[in-house]
PDB file of C-alpha atoms in Angstrom:
ATOM      1  CA  MET A   1       0.000   0.000   0.000  1.00  0.00           C
ATOM      2  CA  LYS A   2       2.838   2.351   0.895  1.00  0.00           C
ATOM      3  CA  GLU A   3       4.611   1.550  -2.409  1.00  0.00           C
ATOM      4  CA  LYS A   4       1.397   2.189  -4.362  1.00  0.00           C
ATOM      5  CA  SER A   5       0.965   5.572  -2.652  1.00  0.00           C
ATOM      6  CA  TYR A   6       4.602   6.414  -3.442  1.00  0.00           C
ATOM      7  CA  ASN A   7       4.089   5.514  -7.127  1.00  0.00           C
ATOM      8  CA  ILE A   8       0.984   7.721  -7.379  1.00  0.00           C
ATOM      9  CA  LYS A   9       2.855  10.638  -5.803  1.00  0.00           C
ATOM     10  CA  LEU A  10       5.778  10.196  -8.204  1.00  0.00           C
ATOM     11  CA  PHE A  11       3.400   9.950 -11.167  1.00  0.00           C
ATOM     12  CA  LEU A  12       1.654  13.199 -10.173  1.00  0.00           C
ATOM     13  CA  LEU A  13       5.004  14.961  -9.782  1.00  0.00           C
ATOM     14  CA  ILE A  14       5.979  13.789 -13.284  1.00  0.00           C
ATOM     15  CA  VAL A  15       2.682  15.092 -14.749  1.00  0.00           C
ATOM     16  CA  ILE A  16       3.141  18.510 -13.115  1.00  0.00           C
ATOM     17  CA  THR A  17       6.760  18.695 -14.272  1.00  0.00           C
ATOM     18  CA  LEU A  18       5.922  17.831 -17.876  1.00  0.00           C
ATOM     19  CA  PHE A  19       3.152  20.452 -17.890  1.00  0.00           C
ATOM     20  CA  PHE A  20       5.679  23.055 -16.742  1.00  0.00           C
ATOM     21  CA  PHE A  21       8.040  21.939 -19.537  1.00  0.00           C
ATOM     22  CA  SER A  22       5.355  22.390 -22.202  1.00  0.00           C
ATOM     23  CA  THR A  23       4.320  25.859 -20.987  1.00  0.00           C
ATOM     24  CA  SER A  24       7.951  27.063 -21.134  1.00  0.00           C
ATOM     25  CA  SER A  25       7.832  26.715 -24.919  1.00  0.00           C
ATOM     26  CA  LEU A  26       4.556  28.620 -25.173  1.00  0.00           C
ATOM     27  CA  LEU A  27       5.819  31.473 -23.004  1.00  0.00           C
ATOM     28  CA  ALA A  28       9.018  31.823 -25.054  1.00  0.00           C
ATOM     29  CA  ARG A  29       7.145  31.783 -28.341  1.00  0.00           C
ATOM     30  CA  ALA A  30       4.507  34.257 -27.102  1.00  0.00           C
ATOM     31  CA  ALA A  31       7.196  36.691 -25.971  1.00  0.00           C
ATOM     32  CA  LEU A  32       9.356  36.462 -29.089  1.00  0.00           C
ATOM     33  CA  ILE A  33       6.879  36.398 -31.984  1.00  0.00           C
ATOM     34  CA  ASN A  34       5.337  39.723 -30.952  1.00  0.00           C
ATOM     35  CA  ASN A  35       8.715  41.390 -30.304  1.00  0.00           C
ATOM     36  CA  HIS A  36       8.013  42.002 -26.629  1.00  0.00           C
ATOM     37  CA  ILE A  37      11.606  41.033 -25.868  1.00  0.00           C
ATOM     38  CA  ASP A  38      14.733  39.847 -27.693  1.00  0.00           C
ATOM     39  CA  ALA A  39      15.867  36.242 -27.371  1.00  0.00           C
ATOM     40  CA  PHE A  40      18.916  36.952 -25.224  1.00  0.00           C
ATOM     41  CA  SER A  41      17.047  39.201 -22.790  1.00  0.00           C
ATOM     42  CA  PHE A  42      14.331  36.550 -22.471  1.00  0.00           C
ATOM     43  CA  THR A  43      17.024  34.000 -21.590  1.00  0.00           C
ATOM     44  CA  PHE A  44      18.728  36.343 -19.144  1.00  0.00           C
ATOM     45  CA  PHE A  45      15.516  37.278 -17.301  1.00  0.00           C
ATOM     46  CA  ARG A  46      14.334  33.661 -17.352  1.00  0.00           C
ATOM     47  CA  LEU A  47      17.523  32.544 -15.592  1.00  0.00           C
ATOM     48  CA  PHE A  48      17.515  35.595 -13.308  1.00  0.00           C
ATOM     49  CA  PHE A  49      13.964  35.082 -12.054  1.00  0.00           C
ATOM     50  CA  GLY A  50      14.535  31.330 -11.825  1.00  0.00           C
ATOM     51  CA  ALA A  51      17.626  31.841  -9.676  1.00  0.00           C
ATOM     52  CA  LEU A  52      15.808  34.426  -7.545  1.00  0.00           C
ATOM     53  CA  THR A  53      12.849  32.098  -6.898  1.00  0.00           C
ATOM     54  CA  LEU A  54      15.065  29.137  -6.026  1.00  0.00           C
ATOM     55  CA  LEU A  55      17.314  31.215  -3.757  1.00  0.00           C
ATOM     56  CA  LEU A  56      14.222  32.439  -1.900  1.00  0.00           C
ATOM     57  CA  ILE A  57      12.955  28.874  -1.460  1.00  0.00           C
ATOM     58  CA  PHE A  58      16.418  27.718  -0.369  1.00  0.00           C
ATOM     59  CA  PHE A  59      16.814  30.520   2.200  1.00  0.00           C
ATOM     60  CA  ILE A  60      13.350  29.847   3.649  1.00  0.00           C
ATOM     61  CA  LYS A  61      14.205  26.174   4.064  1.00  0.00           C
ATOM     62  CA  GLU A  62      17.907  26.273   5.003  1.00  0.00           C
ATOM     63  CA  LYS A  63      18.373  29.863   6.297  1.00  0.00           C
ATOM     64  CA  LYS A  64      21.664  30.070   4.355  1.00  0.00           C
ATOM     65  CA  TYR A  65      23.178  29.415   0.922  1.00  0.00           C
ATOM     66  CA  PRO A  66      26.522  27.571   0.956  1.00  0.00           C
ATOM     67  CA  ILE A  67      28.673  28.725  -1.977  1.00  0.00           C
ATOM     68  CA  ASN A  68      30.718  25.945  -3.568  1.00  0.00           C
ATOM     69  CA  ILE A  69      32.815  26.991  -6.566  1.00  0.00           C
ATOM     70  CA  LYS A  70      33.985  23.425  -7.261  1.00  0.00           C
ATOM     71  CA  ILE A  71      30.724  21.797  -8.373  1.00  0.00           C
ATOM     72  CA  ASN A  72      27.834  22.141 -10.855  1.00  0.00           C
ATOM     73  CA  TRP A  73      29.708  24.182 -13.489  1.00  0.00           C
ATOM     74  CA  LEU A  74      29.121  21.642 -16.261  1.00  0.00           C
ATOM     75  CA  SER A  75      25.415  21.233 -15.469  1.00  0.00           C
ATOM     76  CA  ALA A  76      25.065  25.022 -15.169  1.00  0.00           C
ATOM     77  CA  PHE A  77      26.662  25.537 -18.584  1.00  0.00           C
ATOM     78  CA  CYS A  78      24.356  22.875 -20.060  1.00  0.00           C
ATOM     79  CA  LEU A  79      21.405  24.764 -18.565  1.00  0.00           C
ATOM     80  CA  PHE A  80      22.626  28.059 -20.050  1.00  0.00           C
ATOM     81  CA  LEU A  81      23.337  26.502 -23.470  1.00  0.00           C
ATOM     82  CA  TYR A  82      19.909  24.875 -23.507  1.00  0.00           C
ATOM     83  CA  ALA A  83      18.185  28.133 -22.528  1.00  0.00           C
ATOM     84  CA  ILE A  84      19.968  30.434 -25.000  1.00  0.00           C
ATOM     85  CA  THR A  85      19.613  28.175 -28.062  1.00  0.00           C
ATOM     86  CA  PHE A  86      16.016  27.403 -27.015  1.00  0.00           C
ATOM     87  CA  SER A  87      15.123  31.108 -27.054  1.00  0.00           C
ATOM     88  CA  TYR A  88      16.783  31.885 -30.390  1.00  0.00           C
ATOM     89  CA  ALA A  89      15.217  28.826 -32.041  1.00  0.00           C
ATOM     90  CA  TYR A  90      11.737  30.071 -31.117  1.00  0.00           C
ATOM     91  CA  ILE A  91      12.203  33.240 -33.132  1.00  0.00           C
ATOM     92  CA  ASN A  92      11.162  31.201 -36.165  1.00  0.00           C
ATOM     93  CA  LEU A  93       9.742  27.884 -34.907  1.00  0.00           C
ATOM     94  CA  ASP A  94       6.220  27.200 -33.653  1.00  0.00           C
ATOM     95  CA  ALA A  95       6.024  26.123 -30.015  1.00  0.00           C
ATOM     96  CA  GLY A  96       4.738  22.637 -30.831  1.00  0.00           C
ATOM     97  CA  ILE A  97       7.250  21.895 -33.583  1.00  0.00           C
ATOM     98  CA  GLY A  98      10.159  23.266 -31.553  1.00  0.00           C
ATOM     99  CA  THR A  99       9.207  21.153 -28.553  1.00  0.00           C
ATOM    100  CA  LEU A 100       8.844  18.082 -30.746  1.00  0.00           C
ATOM    101  CA  ILE A 101      12.377  18.524 -32.126  1.00  0.00           C
ATOM    102  CA  LEU A 102      13.824  19.366 -28.701  1.00  0.00           C
ATOM    103  CA  PHE A 103      12.553  16.359 -26.796  1.00  0.00           C
ATOM    104  CA  ALA A 104      13.092  13.897 -29.631  1.00  0.00           C
ATOM    105  CA  ILE A 105      16.781  14.869 -29.640  1.00  0.00           C
ATOM    106  CA  VAL A 106      16.800  14.578 -25.841  1.00  0.00           C
ATOM    107  CA  GLN A 107      15.436  11.044 -26.169  1.00  0.00           C
ATOM    108  CA  LEU A 108      18.055  10.051 -28.759  1.00  0.00           C
ATOM    109  CA  VAL A 109      20.963  11.267 -26.639  1.00  0.00           C
ATOM    110  CA  ILE A 110      19.626   9.793 -23.394  1.00  0.00           C
ATOM    111  CA  MET A 111      18.979   6.385 -24.935  1.00  0.00           C
ATOM    112  CA  LYS A 112      22.488   6.363 -26.414  1.00  0.00           C
ATOM    113  CA  ILE A 113      24.005   7.194 -23.015  1.00  0.00           C
ATOM    114  CA  ALA A 114      21.803   4.605 -21.288  1.00  0.00           C
ATOM    115  CA  PHE A 115      22.989   1.977 -23.774  1.00  0.00           C
ATOM    116  CA  LEU A 116      26.647   2.924 -23.276  1.00  0.00           C
ATOM    117  CA  ARG A 117      26.188   2.683 -19.504  1.00  0.00           C
ATOM    118  CA  GLY A 118      24.881  -0.843 -19.848  1.00  0.00           C
ATOM    119  CA  GLU A 119      21.238  -0.135 -19.015  1.00  0.00           C
ATOM    120  CA  LYS A 120      19.097  -2.927 -20.430  1.00  0.00           C
ATOM    121  CA  ILE A 121      16.780  -1.796 -23.206  1.00  0.00           C
ATOM    122  CA  SER A 122      14.119  -4.320 -24.227  1.00  0.00           C
ATOM    123  CA  LYS A 123      13.188  -5.053 -27.828  1.00  0.00           C
ATOM    124  CA  ARG A 124       9.787  -3.527 -27.189  1.00  0.00           C
ATOM    125  CA  LYS A 125      11.298  -0.296 -25.904  1.00  0.00           C
ATOM    126  CA  SER A 126      13.793  -0.247 -28.801  1.00  0.00           C
ATOM    127  CA  PHE A 127      10.971  -0.617 -31.335  1.00  0.00           C
ATOM    128  CA  GLY A 128       9.007   2.168 -29.646  1.00  0.00           C
ATOM    129  CA  ILE A 129      12.018   4.481 -29.808  1.00  0.00           C
ATOM    130  CA  PHE A 130      12.578   3.602 -33.475  1.00  0.00           C
ATOM    131  CA  LEU A 131       8.944   4.350 -34.287  1.00  0.00           C
ATOM    132  CA  ALA A 132       9.076   7.664 -32.425  1.00  0.00           C
ATOM    133  CA  PHE A 133      12.105   8.732 -34.420  1.00  0.00           C
ATOM    134  CA  MET A 134      10.486   7.761 -37.684  1.00  0.00           C
ATOM    135  CA  GLY A 135       7.779  10.232 -36.717  1.00  0.00           C
ATOM    136  CA  LEU A 136      10.417  12.892 -36.054  1.00  0.00           C
ATOM    137  CA  PHE A 137      12.165  12.157 -39.364  1.00  0.00           C
ATOM    138  CA  TYR A 138       8.852  12.542 -41.192  1.00  0.00           C
ATOM    139  CA  LEU A 139       8.262  15.872 -39.449  1.00  0.00           C
ATOM    140  CA  LEU A 140      11.704  17.247 -40.354  1.00  0.00           C
ATOM    141  CA  PHE A 141      11.666  16.011 -43.963  1.00  0.00           C
ATOM    142  CA  PRO A 142      11.105  19.064 -46.227  1.00  0.00           C
ATOM    143  CA  SER A 143       7.736  19.348 -47.969  1.00  0.00           C
ATOM    144  CA  GLU A 144       5.484  22.006 -49.475  1.00  0.00           C
ATOM    145  CA  GLU A 145       3.108  21.637 -46.524  1.00  0.00           C
ATOM    146  CA  LEU A 146       5.745  22.202 -43.847  1.00  0.00           C
ATOM    147  CA  ASN A 147       9.286  23.395 -44.599  1.00  0.00           C
ATOM    148  CA  LEU A 148      11.315  24.134 -41.470  1.00  0.00           C
ATOM    149  CA  PRO A 149      14.177  26.699 -41.417  1.00  0.00           C
ATOM    150  CA  PHE A 150      17.480  24.829 -41.075  1.00  0.00           C
ATOM    151  CA  TYR A 151      19.256  27.375 -38.841  1.00  0.00           C
ATOM    152  CA  TYR A 152      16.510  27.440 -36.202  1.00  0.00           C
ATOM    153  CA  VAL A 153      16.113  23.664 -36.310  1.00  0.00           C
ATOM    154  CA  LEU A 154      19.877  23.376 -35.715  1.00  0.00           C
ATOM    155  CA  LEU A 155      19.627  25.683 -32.701  1.00  0.00           C
ATOM    156  CA  MET A 156      16.856  23.522 -31.246  1.00  0.00           C
ATOM    157  CA  ILE A 157      18.926  20.384 -31.853  1.00  0.00           C
ATOM    158  CA  ILE A 158      21.805  21.950 -29.885  1.00  0.00           C
ATOM    159  CA  SER A 159      19.307  22.863 -27.171  1.00  0.00           C
ATOM    160  CA  GLY A 160      18.173  19.237 -27.093  1.00  0.00           C
ATOM    161  CA  PHE A 161      21.734  17.965 -26.629  1.00  0.00           C
ATOM    162  CA  ALA A 162      22.299  20.452 -23.796  1.00  0.00           C
ATOM    163  CA  TRP A 163      19.074  19.497 -22.017  1.00  0.00           C
ATOM    164  CA  ALA A 164      19.852  15.797 -22.408  1.00  0.00           C
ATOM    165  CA  PHE A 165      23.218  16.196 -20.677  1.00  0.00           C
ATOM    166  CA  TYR A 166      21.590  18.376 -18.017  1.00  0.00           C
ATOM    167  CA  THR A 167      19.128  15.533 -17.405  1.00  0.00           C
ATOM    168  CA  ILE A 168      21.866  12.895 -17.281  1.00  0.00           C
ATOM    169  CA  LEU A 169      23.921  14.939 -14.813  1.00  0.00           C
ATOM    170  CA  GLY A 170      20.795  15.226 -12.647  1.00  0.00           C
ATOM    171  CA  LYS A 171      20.832  11.455 -12.077  1.00  0.00           C
ATOM    172  CA  LYS A 172      23.664  12.046  -9.592  1.00  0.00           C
ATOM    173  CA  SER A 173      21.776  14.683  -7.625  1.00  0.00           C
ATOM    174  CA  ILE A 174      21.324  13.940  -3.926  1.00  0.00           C
ATOM    175  CA  ASN A 175      19.999  17.402  -3.068  1.00  0.00           C
ATOM    176  CA  ALA A 176      17.607  18.573  -5.780  1.00  0.00           C
ATOM    177  CA  LEU A 177      16.938  21.994  -4.256  1.00  0.00           C
ATOM    178  CA  TYR A 178      20.597  22.921  -3.757  1.00  0.00           C
ATOM    179  CA  ASN A 179      21.775  21.574  -7.122  1.00  0.00           C
ATOM    180  CA  THR A 180      18.964  23.238  -9.096  1.00  0.00           C
ATOM    181  CA  THR A 181      19.493  26.543  -7.287  1.00  0.00           C
ATOM    182  CA  ASP A 182      23.253  26.352  -7.827  1.00  0.00           C
ATOM    183  CA  ASN A 183      22.739  25.502 -11.506  1.00  0.00           C
ATOM    184  CA  PHE A 184      20.520  28.547 -12.054  1.00  0.00           C
ATOM    185  CA  VAL A 185      22.880  30.896 -10.194  1.00  0.00           C
ATOM    186  CA  LYS A 186      25.910  29.708 -12.171  1.00  0.00           C
ATOM    187  CA  ALA A 187      23.996  29.629 -15.463  1.00  0.00           C
ATOM    188  CA  LEU A 188      23.106  33.276 -14.777  1.00  0.00           C
ATOM    189  CA  LEU A 189      26.834  34.010 -14.481  1.00  0.00           C
ATOM    190  CA  PHE A 190      27.367  32.534 -17.968  1.00  0.00           C
ATOM    191  CA  ALA A 191      24.477  34.639 -19.267  1.00  0.00           C
ATOM    192  CA  THR A 192      25.988  37.783 -17.755  1.00  0.00           C
ATOM    193  CA  ILE A 193      29.355  37.078 -19.417  1.00  0.00           C
ATOM    194  CA  PHE A 194      27.678  36.518 -22.797  1.00  0.00           C
ATOM    195  CA  TYR A 195      25.648  39.718 -22.371  1.00  0.00           C
ATOM    196  CA  LEU A 196      28.497  41.682 -23.955  1.00  0.00           C
ATOM    197  CA  LEU A 197      28.075  39.715 -27.194  1.00  0.00           C
ATOM    198  CA  PHE A 198      24.406  40.680 -27.540  1.00  0.00           C
ATOM    199  CA  ILE A 199      24.341  44.164 -26.029  1.00  0.00           C
ATOM    200  CA  ASP A 200      23.612  45.899 -29.364  1.00  0.00           C
ATOM    201  CA  SER A 201      20.424  43.882 -29.960  1.00  0.00           C
ATOM    202  CA  ILE A 202      18.872  44.169 -26.502  1.00  0.00           C
ATOM    203  CA  TYR A 203      15.258  45.351 -26.251  1.00  0.00           C
ATOM    204  CA  PHE A 204      12.290  44.489 -24.048  1.00  0.00           C
ATOM    205  CA  ASN A 205       9.055  45.867 -22.644  1.00  0.00           C
ATOM    206  CA  SER A 206       7.181  45.157 -19.418  1.00  0.00           C
ATOM    207  CA  TYR A 207       5.061  42.378 -20.977  1.00  0.00           C
ATOM    208  CA  GLY A 208       8.159  40.604 -22.266  1.00  0.00           C
ATOM    209  CA  VAL A 209       9.731  40.766 -18.805  1.00  0.00           C
ATOM    210  CA  LEU A 210       6.478  39.453 -17.284  1.00  0.00           C
ATOM    211  CA  LEU A 211       6.488  36.433 -19.605  1.00  0.00           C
ATOM    212  CA  SER A 212      10.147  35.738 -18.807  1.00  0.00           C
ATOM    213  CA  PHE A 213       9.291  36.005 -15.093  1.00  0.00           C
ATOM    214  CA  ILE A 214       6.515  33.404 -15.423  1.00  0.00           C
ATOM    215  CA  SER A 215       8.825  31.188 -17.483  1.00  0.00           C
ATOM    216  CA  GLY A 216      11.836  31.510 -15.180  1.00  0.00           C
ATOM    217  CA  GLY A 217      10.320  32.221 -11.794  1.00  0.00           C
ATOM    218  CA  ILE A 218       7.550  29.620 -11.999  1.00  0.00           C
ATOM    219  CA  THR A 219       7.567  27.039 -14.793  1.00  0.00           C
ATOM    220  CA  SER A 220      11.341  26.648 -15.221  1.00  0.00           C
ATOM    221  CA  SER A 221      12.592  26.952 -11.633  1.00  0.00           C
ATOM    222  CA  LEU A 222       9.861  24.799 -10.100  1.00  0.00           C
ATOM    223  CA  GLY A 223       9.761  22.417 -13.066  1.00  0.00           C
ATOM    224  CA  TYR A 224      13.517  21.816 -13.019  1.00  0.00           C
ATOM    225  CA  LEU A 225      13.507  21.479  -9.235  1.00  0.00           C
ATOM    226  CA  LEU A 226      10.877  18.747  -9.477  1.00  0.00           C
ATOM    227  CA  TRP A 227      12.793  17.172 -12.355  1.00  0.00           C
ATOM    228  CA  TYR A 228      16.011  16.888 -10.317  1.00  0.00           C
ATOM    229  CA  HIS A 229      13.926  15.382  -7.506  1.00  0.00           C
ATOM    230  CA  ILE A 230      12.396  12.812  -9.880  1.00  0.00           C
ATOM    231  CA  LEU A 231      15.514  11.811 -11.866  1.00  0.00           C
ATOM    232  CA  PRO A 232      17.291   9.712  -9.195  1.00  0.00           C
ATOM    233  CA  GLN A 233      14.097   7.637  -8.837  1.00  0.00           C
ATOM    234  CA  ILE A 234      13.739   6.517 -12.479  1.00  0.00           C
ATOM    235  CA  ASP A 235      15.852   4.888 -15.211  1.00  0.00           C
ATOM    236  CA  ILE A 236      17.829   7.104 -17.586  1.00  0.00           C
ATOM    237  CA  SER A 237      15.919   5.649 -20.543  1.00  0.00           C
ATOM    238  CA  THR A 238      12.559   6.246 -18.845  1.00  0.00           C
ATOM    239  CA  SER A 239      13.504   9.881 -18.160  1.00  0.00           C
ATOM    240  CA  GLY A 240      13.962  10.368 -21.887  1.00  0.00           C
ATOM    241  CA  ILE A 241      10.819   8.540 -22.948  1.00  0.00           C
ATOM    242  CA  ILE A 242       8.407  10.376 -20.657  1.00  0.00           C
ATOM    243  CA  GLN A 243       9.681  13.752 -21.880  1.00  0.00           C
ATOM    244  CA  LEU A 244       8.356  12.913 -25.353  1.00  0.00           C
ATOM    245  CA  ILE A 245       4.864  13.433 -23.910  1.00  0.00           C
ATOM    246  CA  VAL A 246       5.635  17.176 -23.777  1.00  0.00           C
ATOM    247  CA  PRO A 247       5.562  17.942 -27.562  1.00  0.00           C
ATOM    248  CA  PRO A 248       1.965  16.813 -28.263  1.00  0.00           C
ATOM    249  CA  LEU A 249       0.849  18.795 -25.222  1.00  0.00           C
ATOM    250  CA  ALA A 250       2.718  21.872 -26.468  1.00  0.00           C
ATOM    251  CA  ILE A 251       1.233  21.422 -29.959  1.00  0.00           C
ATOM    252  CA  VAL A 252      -2.325  21.391 -28.601  1.00  0.00           C
ATOM    253  CA  LEU A 253      -1.717  24.376 -26.319  1.00  0.00           C
ATOM    254  CA  GLY A 254       0.035  26.270 -29.155  1.00  0.00           C
ATOM    255  CA  ILE A 255      -2.926  25.806 -31.480  1.00  0.00           C
ATOM    256  CA  PHE A 256      -5.464  27.040 -28.927  1.00  0.00           C
ATOM    257  CA  LEU A 257      -3.428  29.762 -27.211  1.00  0.00           C
ATOM    258  CA  LEU A 258      -1.090  31.044 -29.951  1.00  0.00           C
ATOM    259  CA  ASP A 259      -3.191  30.258 -33.041  1.00  0.00           C
ATOM    260  CA  GLU A 260      -0.403  28.107 -34.499  1.00  0.00           C
ATOM    261  CA  THR A 261      -0.943  26.151 -37.709  1.00  0.00           C
ATOM    262  CA  PHE A 262      -2.103  22.546 -37.442  1.00  0.00           C
ATOM    263  CA  THR A 263      -1.266  20.491 -40.540  1.00  0.00           C
ATOM    264  CA  PHE A 264      -1.802  16.847 -41.431  1.00  0.00           C
ATOM    265  CA  LYS A 265       1.969  16.328 -41.418  1.00  0.00           C
ATOM    266  CA  LEU A 266       2.246  17.674 -37.876  1.00  0.00           C
ATOM    267  CA  PHE A 267      -0.766  15.600 -36.771  1.00  0.00           C
ATOM    268  CA  PHE A 268       0.553  12.379 -38.334  1.00  0.00           C
ATOM    269  CA  SER A 269       4.127  12.780 -37.063  1.00  0.00           C
ATOM    270  CA  ALA A 270       2.901  13.599 -33.530  1.00  0.00           C
ATOM    271  CA  ASP A 271       0.676  10.496 -33.607  1.00  0.00           C
ATOM    272  CA  ILE A 272       3.573   8.272 -34.684  1.00  0.00           C
ATOM    273  CA  ILE A 273       5.766   9.698 -31.937  1.00  0.00           C
ATOM    274  CA  LEU A 274       3.040   9.161 -29.319  1.00  0.00           C
ATOM    275  CA  ILE A 275       2.462   5.586 -30.435  1.00  0.00           C
ATOM    276  CA  GLY A 276       6.197   4.970 -30.220  1.00  0.00           C
ATOM    277  CA  ILE A 277       6.238   6.396 -26.685  1.00  0.00           C
ATOM    278  CA  ALA A 278       3.317   4.201 -25.665  1.00  0.00           C
ATOM    279  CA  ILE A 279       4.994   1.056 -26.992  1.00  0.00           C
ATOM    280  CA  ALA A 280       8.264   1.927 -25.268  1.00  0.00           C
ATOM    281  CA  ILE A 281       6.901   2.974 -21.901  1.00  0.00           C
ATOM    282  CA  LEU A 282       3.926   0.618 -21.439  1.00  0.00           C
ATOM    283  CA  ASN A 283       6.102  -2.274 -20.451  1.00  0.00           C
ATOM    284  CA  SER A 284       4.827  -3.491 -17.110  1.00  0.00           C
ATOM    285  CA  LYS A 285       8.193  -4.624 -15.798  1.00  0.00           C
ATOM    286  CA  ASN A 286       9.966  -1.410 -16.781  1.00  0.00           C
ATOM    287  CA  VAL A 287       7.202   0.851 -15.514  1.00  0.00           C
ATOM    288  CA  LYS A 288       7.046  -0.967 -12.207  1.00  0.00           C
ATOM    289  CA  ARG A 289      10.785  -0.668 -11.760  1.00  0.00           C
ATOM    290  CA  SER A 290      10.987   2.944 -12.990  1.00  0.00           C
ATOM    291  CA  LEU A 291       7.960   4.356 -11.203  1.00  0.00           C
TER     292      LEU A 291
END
């Protein structure tokens, strides 16, 4: 009974986290397409408000913040790289399509790392992953109906690699609150250093800052905190698979909230990816062990 209650709690935390992930894409797209803020400023404020929120939570809980300059630099840089390429990619990618590319790349990298680490991947899970990537390949293949800009797709691919390594590094986390807070603070340092490279193109208004606050101070900081809490409790491969639930959610929200285009190609590719996820994750033995 206790184990069942624990599994339900973990499942609910995963659902909340994935919802936060999907709304991050919508907030970025909403801010950037209407020129409320430039991509770098959105990234900077997102990290700033995220760090501020997490520091506040940490101080309330621990009454102090121990500074350690020897750890979390790699994970912090991965967080910064993910955030900056994520923002620039959304200048010219719909929220749903961008999220689909992002998390498919995350899945590919995570499964490769899981395989190299000797994690057992069943034939059923392998087939599900293969099917999901066939859906992604179909989405990215140029056509008259949907032709994606190469440069922005490349940026989102880089963002996917960065987030995948951020996820993998989170498997070692024994203190989710401290590590997530430290990652945001140090990622903000990277953003401040890179500010000099983008200073000539900086612009923002109050609405753009508000959207970056919601993205950084709520959905990102709390979502990533929950994610670092969840990661040690599930397999590496499972952490990649469940994130592929985010793109279809972002697609639906993007259509209703941002009036994004819904094409047959997008519908079919999303369906194939979802079916692949279902085949890979609905393996009773793996789910029982992972959740």
